[in-house]
Amino acid sequence: MTSKLYDSFLQKNPSPQERLNLGKSIRKQVPRSSIGQFEIEADRQTPIDILLTQAQSRIPEYVPIRHARMAVDPFAFYRGGAAIMAHDLATIPSPPISVQLCGDMHVSNFGFFSTTEHQLVFGINDFDETLPGNFDWDLKRLTASAMIAAQQLGQDHTWGEMIVRTIVKAYRDSMQQYSVEPYIDLKRSYIDDKALTSAAAKHAQPVSQKYLQKLLSKARQNNSHGLIGKITENTPEGVRLINKPPLIEHPEFSLHGYKISELNDEGLNTYIPSLAPDRRNLLLRYKWIDWARKVVGVGSVGTACWVMYFEGLDENDPLFLQTKQAQKSVLASFFPDTQFKTEGERVVHGQCLIQGAPDLFLGFGKTAEMDFYVRQLRDMKGGMSIGGDGINAKTFPDFAKLFGWALANAHARSGDAAVLTGYCGKSETLDDALVNFATTYSKQNEMDYDSFLRAIKSGKISCATKDF
């Protein structure tokens, strides 16, 4: 799925106009209308088989929890089905214009985070599946998720189509602006709280502005101090992480008989060298107090995730780090693999490309059991949710613009904004194609979800009965 013409062309340092023209020329190879095509192939691997294969490399007692979370509704199933969609996307037309893909791009994988300078910014916040690949894979997964989320909010197809068009237009318009930005300026181009507030004041409804301010305020308050008492408790030995199996627990041994304390020591010793010297020095001022395994997310459930609790000056100087297992990306079978020695390094590299200035303690390591990456558990982090107290039918149209903008920012950082602009164009041709794709794939997701529920009922798929 790569283009030798594209690769050799970029080695010549062409002008912005030449790169724009290259993007336009790729339309002849893969017309924009063609990326809206989707048909199930007769020999399609079933979603159930894909999920069962994934389960083989996960912690067995957590797999039923993962399936229970996916069974909640079609959108939750979609969130956990990145591997299913990757198999489907590999069978349809795709323009060979490479960016650093998120790999699991959907409307709940955006959020707020802090830069190393403690600046609050908005962007993609999930990188477990990141890998270089064709840009439209992210756009297809995002727009299909938007159509499914619209249905989840009780809206009709026309409304869902409006949301998809809003996302794609925002992506195209933002990419056009990025295509003429000097490279250094583009590197420093963040969607920070000032840019968000300014854009909302000009273009968003009052209800969306109010919700945005609520999200910003909540993200600013998210820090290590806020976790004290929520995931910790006071013991005779001092502050320790709580034990609430199976969601938070302190296993003594791993599945393969390794002592957890020894694995954690090994992991920390490989993680620390991955940090820049100044951050390494900062981390070493903290004392490692406790650790616990924690269940997180939907698609990530079943992979090993750990919380580590540190203290600096005293109990009033807490630091919480999160260690997440990094497995092969669901995209790895369809795009050239990366040059990195471990999957944790792959995730960190992709996150740095996409976010630009990520977490202060972002790093990677390796133990006898797994590759992993590390980041702060809370440092002005805030996520997106659909329905309930999250995005609703009134605010979705405004946040759809933000999603398209944020994805364009990520792709422009790692790819060539001028080539992307040339391909995407100024007309609604790309928008039309992605409406077609999102419509068709949302229907396929509904059928896959139904087959998933039947597999649970028949016992082929394990599913926890307790609400986690």
Coordinates of C-alpha atoms in Angstrom, one line a residue:
M1 CA 0.0 0.0 0.0
T2 CA 2.9 2.3 -0.7
S3 CA 3.8 4.3 -3.8
K4 CA 7.4 4.3 -5.1
L5 CA 6.5 7.3 -7.2
Y6 CA 5.3 9.2 -4.1
D7 CA 8.4 8.2 -2.1
S8 CA 10.9 9.1 -4.8
F9 CA 9.1 12.4 -5.5
L10 CA 9.4 13.5 -1.9
Q11 CA 13.1 12.9 -1.9
K12 CA 13.5 15.7 -4.4
N13 CA 12.3 18.4 -2.0
P14 CA 9.6 19.7 -4.4
S15 CA 7.9 23.0 -4.1
P16 CA 4.5 23.4 -2.3
Q17 CA 2.7 23.7 -5.7
E18 CA 4.5 20.5 -7.0
R19 CA 3.4 18.6 -3.9
L20 CA -0.2 19.9 -4.3
N21 CA -0.1 18.7 -7.9
L22 CA 1.2 15.3 -6.8
G23 CA -1.8 15.0 -4.5
K24 CA -4.1 15.8 -7.4
S25 CA -2.4 13.3 -9.6
I26 CA -3.0 10.5 -7.1
R27 CA -6.8 11.0 -7.7
K28 CA -6.2 9.3 -11.1
Q29 CA -4.7 6.3 -9.4
V30 CA -7.4 6.2 -6.6
P31 CA -10.4 8.4 -7.4
R32 CA -11.8 10.1 -4.3
S33 CA -15.2 8.6 -5.0
S34 CA -13.7 5.1 -4.9
I35 CA -12.8 5.4 -1.2
G36 CA -16.5 5.4 -0.4
Q37 CA -16.9 1.9 -1.7
F38 CA -17.3 -0.9 0.7
E39 CA -18.6 -4.5 0.1
I40 CA -18.1 -7.5 2.3
E41 CA -15.9 -10.1 0.6
A42 CA -17.1 -13.7 0.5
D43 CA -14.1 -15.0 2.3
R44 CA -14.2 -12.3 5.0
Q45 CA -12.7 -13.4 8.3
T46 CA -15.6 -13.3 10.8
P47 CA -15.5 -10.6 13.6
I48 CA -15.9 -13.4 16.1
D49 CA -12.8 -15.2 14.9
I50 CA -10.8 -12.0 15.0
L51 CA -11.9 -11.3 18.6
L52 CA -11.1 -14.8 19.7
T53 CA -7.7 -14.5 18.1
Q54 CA -7.0 -11.3 20.0
A55 CA -8.2 -13.0 23.2
Q56 CA -5.4 -15.5 23.0
S57 CA -2.8 -12.9 23.8
R58 CA -4.7 -11.3 26.6
I59 CA -5.1 -11.9 30.3
P60 CA -7.8 -14.7 30.4
E61 CA -9.8 -13.4 33.4
Y62 CA -10.1 -10.0 31.8
V63 CA -11.3 -11.1 28.4
P64 CA -15.0 -11.6 29.6
I65 CA -14.8 -8.0 31.0
R66 CA -13.7 -6.7 27.6
H67 CA -16.6 -8.5 25.8
A68 CA -19.1 -7.3 28.4
R69 CA -18.0 -3.7 27.7
M70 CA -18.2 -4.2 24.0
A71 CA -21.7 -5.7 24.4
V72 CA -23.2 -2.6 25.8
D73 CA -24.3 -1.1 22.4
P74 CA -23.1 -0.9 18.8
F75 CA -20.8 2.1 19.5
A76 CA -19.1 0.2 22.3
F77 CA -18.7 -2.8 20.0
Y78 CA -17.2 -0.5 17.4
R79 CA -14.7 1.0 19.9
G80 CA -13.4 -2.5 20.7
G81 CA -13.3 -3.6 17.0
A82 CA -10.3 -1.8 15.6
A83 CA -8.9 -5.1 14.4
I84 CA -12.2 -6.1 12.7
M85 CA -12.2 -2.8 10.7
A86 CA -8.5 -3.0 9.8
H87 CA -9.2 -6.3 8.0
D88 CA -12.1 -4.7 6.2
L89 CA -10.2 -1.6 5.2
A90 CA -7.4 -3.7 3.6
T91 CA -9.9 -4.9 1.0
I92 CA -11.0 -1.5 -0.5
P93 CA -9.3 1.3 -2.5
S94 CA -7.0 3.6 -0.6
P95 CA -4.8 6.4 -1.8
P96 CA -1.0 5.8 -1.0
I97 CA -0.5 9.0 0.9
S98 CA 1.3 8.1 4.2
V99 CA 0.8 9.7 7.6
Q100 CA 1.3 8.5 11.1
L101 CA -2.1 6.8 11.7
C102 CA -3.8 6.8 15.0
G103 CA -5.0 3.3 14.0
D104 CA -8.1 3.4 16.2
M105 CA -9.6 6.7 15.3
H106 CA -13.1 7.3 16.6
V107 CA -15.0 10.1 18.3
S108 CA -14.2 9.0 21.8
N109 CA -10.4 8.9 21.2
F110 CA -10.0 12.6 21.4
G111 CA -9.3 14.6 24.5
F112 CA -7.3 17.1 26.5
F113 CA -3.7 16.6 27.7
S114 CA -0.8 18.6 28.9
T115 CA 2.3 19.5 27.0
T116 CA 5.7 19.3 28.6
E117 CA 5.3 23.0 29.4
H118 CA 2.0 22.3 31.1
Q119 CA 0.0 23.8 28.4
L120 CA -3.5 22.4 27.9
V121 CA -4.2 21.2 24.4
F122 CA -6.7 19.1 22.5
G123 CA -6.0 16.2 20.2
I124 CA -5.9 12.5 19.7
N125 CA -5.3 10.6 22.9
D126 CA -5.1 6.9 22.1
F127 CA -2.0 5.5 20.3
D128 CA -1.9 1.8 21.0
E129 CA -2.4 1.0 17.3
T130 CA -0.4 3.8 15.8
L131 CA 1.6 3.0 12.6
P132 CA 2.5 4.8 9.4
G133 CA -0.2 4.1 6.8
N134 CA -2.6 5.6 4.3
F135 CA -4.4 8.7 5.7
D136 CA -7.9 7.7 4.7
W137 CA -7.9 4.8 7.1
D138 CA -8.2 7.2 10.0
L139 CA -10.8 9.3 8.2
K140 CA -12.9 6.2 7.4
R141 CA -12.8 5.0 11.0
L142 CA -13.6 8.4 12.4
T143 CA -16.5 9.1 10.1
A144 CA -18.0 5.7 10.5
S145 CA -17.8 6.2 14.3
A146 CA -19.6 9.5 13.9
M147 CA -22.4 7.9 12.0
I148 CA -22.7 5.2 14.6
A149 CA -22.6 7.7 17.5
A150 CA -25.3 9.8 15.8
Q151 CA -27.5 6.7 15.7
Q152 CA -26.6 6.1 19.4
L153 CA -28.0 9.6 20.1
G154 CA -31.3 8.7 18.5
Q155 CA -30.7 10.8 15.4
D156 CA -31.7 9.9 11.8
H157 CA -29.5 9.2 8.8
T158 CA -29.8 12.8 7.5
W159 CA -28.5 14.1 10.8
G160 CA -25.6 11.6 10.8
E161 CA -24.7 12.6 7.3
M162 CA -24.5 16.2 8.4
I163 CA -22.1 15.2 11.2
V164 CA -19.9 13.3 8.7
R165 CA -19.8 16.1 6.3
T166 CA -18.9 18.6 9.0
I167 CA -15.9 16.4 10.1
V168 CA -14.6 16.0 6.5
K169 CA -15.0 19.7 5.6
A170 CA -13.2 20.7 8.8
Y171 CA -10.4 18.3 7.9
R172 CA -10.1 19.6 4.4
D173 CA -10.2 23.3 5.4
S174 CA -7.7 22.8 8.2
M175 CA -5.3 20.8 6.0
Q176 CA -5.4 23.6 3.4
Q177 CA -4.3 26.0 6.1
Y178 CA -1.5 23.7 7.3
S179 CA -0.3 23.1 3.8
V180 CA 1.1 26.7 3.6
E181 CA 2.5 26.8 7.2
P182 CA 6.3 26.9 7.6
Y183 CA 7.4 23.5 8.9
I184 CA 8.7 24.8 12.3
D185 CA 5.4 26.7 12.8
L186 CA 3.5 23.6 12.0
K187 CA 5.5 21.7 14.6
R188 CA 4.5 24.3 17.2
S189 CA 0.8 24.3 16.0
Y190 CA -1.3 23.1 18.8
I191 CA -5.0 23.3 19.4
D192 CA -4.6 24.9 22.8
D193 CA -7.3 26.3 25.1
K194 CA -6.9 29.8 23.7
A195 CA -7.4 28.6 20.1
L196 CA -10.4 26.4 21.2
T197 CA -12.1 29.2 23.1
S198 CA -11.5 31.7 20.3
A199 CA -12.9 29.3 17.6
A200 CA -15.9 28.4 19.8
A201 CA -16.7 32.1 20.4
K202 CA -16.8 32.7 16.6
H203 CA -18.5 29.5 15.4
A204 CA -20.0 27.4 18.2
Q205 CA -23.5 27.6 19.8
P206 CA -23.7 28.9 23.4
V207 CA -24.5 25.3 24.7
S208 CA -21.3 24.0 23.0
Q209 CA -19.2 26.9 24.4
K210 CA -20.5 26.1 27.9
Y211 CA -19.8 22.4 27.6
L212 CA -16.3 23.2 26.3
Q213 CA -15.5 25.4 29.3
K214 CA -16.7 22.6 31.5
L215 CA -14.4 20.1 29.8
L216 CA -11.5 22.6 30.0
S217 CA -12.1 23.2 33.7
K218 CA -12.3 19.5 34.5
A219 CA -9.1 18.8 32.6
R220 CA -7.2 21.5 34.4
Q221 CA -8.2 19.9 37.7
N222 CA -7.1 16.4 36.7
N223 CA -3.8 15.8 38.5
S224 CA -2.1 13.4 40.8
H225 CA -3.6 15.0 43.9
G226 CA -7.1 14.2 42.6
L227 CA -6.3 10.5 42.6
I228 CA -5.5 10.4 46.3
G229 CA -8.5 8.8 48.0
K230 CA -10.0 7.6 44.7
I231 CA -7.5 4.9 43.9
T232 CA -5.5 5.0 47.1
E233 CA -6.2 4.3 50.8
N234 CA -4.3 5.1 54.0
T235 CA -2.7 2.0 55.6
P236 CA -0.4 1.6 58.6
E237 CA 2.5 1.6 56.1
G238 CA 1.3 4.8 54.5
V239 CA -0.6 5.6 51.3
R240 CA -1.2 2.6 49.1
L241 CA -3.2 1.8 46.0
I242 CA -6.6 0.2 46.8
N243 CA -7.3 -3.4 46.0
K244 CA -10.7 -3.9 44.2
P245 CA -10.4 -7.1 42.2
P246 CA -10.8 -7.6 39.3
L247 CA -10.5 -3.9 38.3
I248 CA -7.6 -3.0 40.5
E249 CA -5.5 -5.7 42.1
H250 CA -2.1 -6.7 43.4
P251 CA -1.2 -10.1 41.9
E252 CA 2.0 -11.6 43.3
F253 CA 2.9 -13.7 40.2
S254 CA 2.3 -13.3 36.5
L255 CA 0.6 -15.8 34.3
H256 CA 3.9 -17.3 33.4
G257 CA 5.2 -17.7 36.9
Y258 CA 7.4 -14.6 37.1
K259 CA 7.3 -12.7 40.3
I260 CA 5.5 -9.4 39.7
S261 CA 8.0 -7.4 41.8
E262 CA 10.9 -8.6 39.8
L263 CA 9.1 -7.9 36.5
N264 CA 8.3 -4.4 37.7
D265 CA 11.9 -3.8 38.7
E266 CA 13.1 -5.0 35.3
G267 CA 10.5 -2.8 33.6
L268 CA 11.5 0.3 35.5
N269 CA 15.2 -0.3 34.8
T270 CA 14.5 -0.4 31.0
Y271 CA 12.0 2.5 31.1
I272 CA 14.2 5.0 32.8
P273 CA 16.9 5.1 30.1
S274 CA 14.2 5.9 27.5
L275 CA 13.7 9.3 29.1
A276 CA 15.6 12.4 28.3
P277 CA 18.3 13.1 30.9
D278 CA 16.5 16.0 32.5
R279 CA 13.2 13.9 32.9
R280 CA 15.2 10.9 34.1
N281 CA 16.7 13.1 36.8
L282 CA 13.3 14.4 37.8
L283 CA 11.8 10.9 38.1
L284 CA 14.7 9.6 40.2
R285 CA 13.8 12.2 42.8
Y286 CA 10.6 10.2 43.5
K287 CA 10.4 7.0 45.5
W288 CA 8.5 4.1 44.1
I289 CA 5.9 3.1 46.7
D290 CA 3.3 0.8 45.2
W291 CA 1.9 -0.8 42.0
A292 CA -1.3 -2.5 41.0
R293 CA -2.8 -4.0 37.8
K294 CA -5.8 -2.0 36.5
V295 CA -8.5 -2.7 33.9
V296 CA -8.9 0.3 31.5
G297 CA -10.9 1.2 28.4
V298 CA -12.8 -1.0 26.1
G299 CA -10.4 -2.2 23.3
S300 CA -7.5 -2.3 25.8
V301 CA -9.1 -4.6 28.3
G302 CA -7.2 -7.8 28.6
T303 CA -3.8 -6.2 28.0
A304 CA -1.6 -5.7 31.0
C305 CA -2.0 -2.2 32.5
W306 CA -0.4 -1.1 35.7
V307 CA -0.6 1.9 37.9
M308 CA 2.6 3.0 39.8
Y309 CA 2.5 5.3 42.8
F310 CA 5.5 7.4 43.7
E311 CA 6.1 10.0 46.4
G312 CA 8.5 13.0 46.2
L313 CA 9.0 15.2 49.2
D314 CA 6.2 13.4 51.1
E315 CA 2.6 12.1 50.7
N316 CA 1.7 15.6 49.5
D317 CA 3.9 15.2 46.5
P318 CA 2.4 12.2 44.7
L319 CA 3.1 11.0 41.2
F320 CA 1.1 8.3 39.4
L321 CA 2.4 6.7 36.3
Q322 CA 0.5 4.3 34.0
T323 CA 2.2 1.4 32.3
K324 CA 0.4 -0.1 29.3
Q325 CA 1.3 -3.3 27.5
A326 CA 2.1 -2.6 23.8
Q327 CA 1.2 -5.4 21.4
K328 CA 1.5 -5.5 17.6
S329 CA -0.7 -2.9 16.0
V330 CA -3.8 -4.1 14.4
L331 CA -2.5 -2.4 11.2
A332 CA 0.8 -4.3 11.2
S333 CA -0.5 -7.0 8.8
F334 CA -1.4 -4.3 6.2
F335 CA 1.4 -1.7 6.3
P336 CA 5.2 -2.0 6.5
D337 CA 6.3 -2.6 10.1
T338 CA 8.3 0.1 11.8
Q339 CA 12.0 0.1 12.5
F340 CA 11.6 0.0 16.3
K341 CA 12.9 -2.9 18.4
T342 CA 9.9 -2.9 20.7
E343 CA 6.2 -2.2 20.4
G344 CA 6.4 0.3 23.3
E345 CA 8.9 2.4 21.3
R346 CA 6.6 2.3 18.3
V347 CA 3.8 3.7 20.4
V348 CA 5.9 6.5 21.9
H349 CA 7.4 7.5 18.5
G350 CA 3.9 7.7 17.0
Q351 CA 2.6 9.7 19.9
C352 CA 5.4 12.2 19.6
L353 CA 4.8 12.6 15.9
I354 CA 1.1 13.1 16.3
Q355 CA 0.9 15.2 19.5
G356 CA 4.2 17.1 19.1
A357 CA 4.7 17.7 22.8
P358 CA 3.4 14.8 24.8
D359 CA 3.5 13.7 28.4
L360 CA 6.6 14.7 30.5
F361 CA 7.2 11.1 31.5
L362 CA 6.3 9.4 28.2
G363 CA 8.7 6.5 27.6
F364 CA 9.0 2.8 26.9
G365 CA 10.5 -0.4 28.3
K366 CA 10.5 -4.2 28.1
T367 CA 10.3 -7.1 30.5
A368 CA 10.6 -10.9 30.0
E369 CA 6.8 -10.9 29.4
M370 CA 5.9 -7.8 27.4
D371 CA 6.7 -4.6 25.7
F372 CA 5.2 -1.5 27.3
Y373 CA 5.0 2.3 27.4
V374 CA 4.6 4.7 30.3
R375 CA 2.8 8.0 30.8
Q376 CA 1.3 9.9 33.6
L377 CA -2.0 8.6 34.8
R378 CA -3.4 12.1 35.2
D379 CA -1.8 15.4 34.0
M380 CA -4.6 17.6 32.9
K381 CA -6.1 14.7 30.9
G382 CA -9.7 14.7 29.9
G383 CA -11.6 12.5 27.4
M384 CA -14.7 12.6 25.2
S385 CA -17.8 10.5 25.7
I386 CA -21.0 10.2 23.7
G387 CA -24.4 10.5 25.4
G388 CA -25.2 10.9 29.1
D389 CA -23.1 13.7 30.5
G390 CA -21.0 13.7 27.3
I391 CA -21.5 15.0 23.8
N392 CA -25.2 15.1 22.9
A393 CA -27.3 16.0 19.8
K394 CA -27.0 19.8 20.6
T395 CA -23.2 19.8 21.0
F396 CA -22.1 17.1 18.5
P397 CA -22.2 19.4 15.4
D398 CA -19.8 21.9 16.9
F399 CA -17.5 19.1 18.3
A400 CA -17.5 17.4 14.9
K401 CA -15.7 20.5 13.5
L402 CA -13.1 20.1 16.3
F403 CA -12.6 16.4 15.5
G404 CA -11.9 17.2 11.9
W405 CA -9.5 20.0 12.9
A406 CA -7.6 17.8 15.4
L407 CA -7.2 14.9 12.9
A408 CA -5.9 17.3 10.3
N409 CA -3.4 18.7 12.8
A410 CA -2.2 15.1 13.5
H411 CA -1.9 14.2 9.9
A412 CA -0.2 17.4 8.9
R413 CA 2.5 16.9 11.6
S414 CA 3.5 13.5 10.3
G415 CA 2.6 13.6 6.6
D416 CA 2.7 16.1 3.8
A417 CA -0.2 18.7 4.2
A418 CA 0.2 20.0 0.6
V419 CA -0.1 16.5 -0.9
L420 CA -3.1 15.7 1.3
T421 CA -4.7 19.0 0.3
G422 CA -4.1 18.3 -3.4
Y423 CA -5.8 14.9 -3.0
C424 CA -8.7 16.0 -0.8
G425 CA -9.5 19.1 -2.9
K426 CA -11.9 22.0 -2.3
S427 CA -15.1 20.3 -3.5
E428 CA -17.4 18.0 -1.6
T429 CA -16.3 14.9 -3.6
L430 CA -14.4 13.5 -0.6
D431 CA -17.2 14.3 1.7
D432 CA -19.7 12.5 -0.5
A433 CA -17.4 9.4 -0.6
L434 CA -17.0 9.3 3.2
V435 CA -20.8 9.7 3.7
N436 CA -21.3 6.7 1.5
F437 CA -18.6 4.7 3.4
A438 CA -19.8 5.7 6.9
T439 CA -23.4 4.8 6.0
T440 CA -22.5 1.4 4.6
Y441 CA -20.0 0.6 7.4
S442 CA -22.4 1.6 10.2
K443 CA -24.9 -0.9 8.8
Q444 CA -22.1 -3.6 8.7
N445 CA -21.2 -2.7 12.3
E446 CA -24.8 -3.3 13.3
M447 CA -24.8 -6.7 11.7
D448 CA -21.4 -7.6 13.3
Y449 CA -22.7 -6.4 16.7
D450 CA -25.8 -8.7 16.3
S451 CA -23.5 -11.7 15.5
F452 CA -21.4 -10.8 18.5
L453 CA -24.4 -10.9 20.8
R454 CA -25.5 -14.2 19.3
A455 CA -22.0 -15.6 19.9
I456 CA -22.2 -14.5 23.6
K457 CA -25.6 -16.2 23.9
S458 CA -24.3 -19.4 22.4
G459 CA -21.3 -19.4 24.6
K460 CA -18.8 -19.1 21.8
I461 CA -17.7 -15.7 23.2
S462 CA -17.2 -15.4 27.0
C463 CA -18.9 -12.4 28.6
A464 CA -18.9 -11.2 32.2
T465 CA -22.4 -11.0 33.7
K466 CA -21.5 -8.3 36.3
D467 CA -21.6 -4.7 35.2
F468 CA -18.0 -3.3 35.2

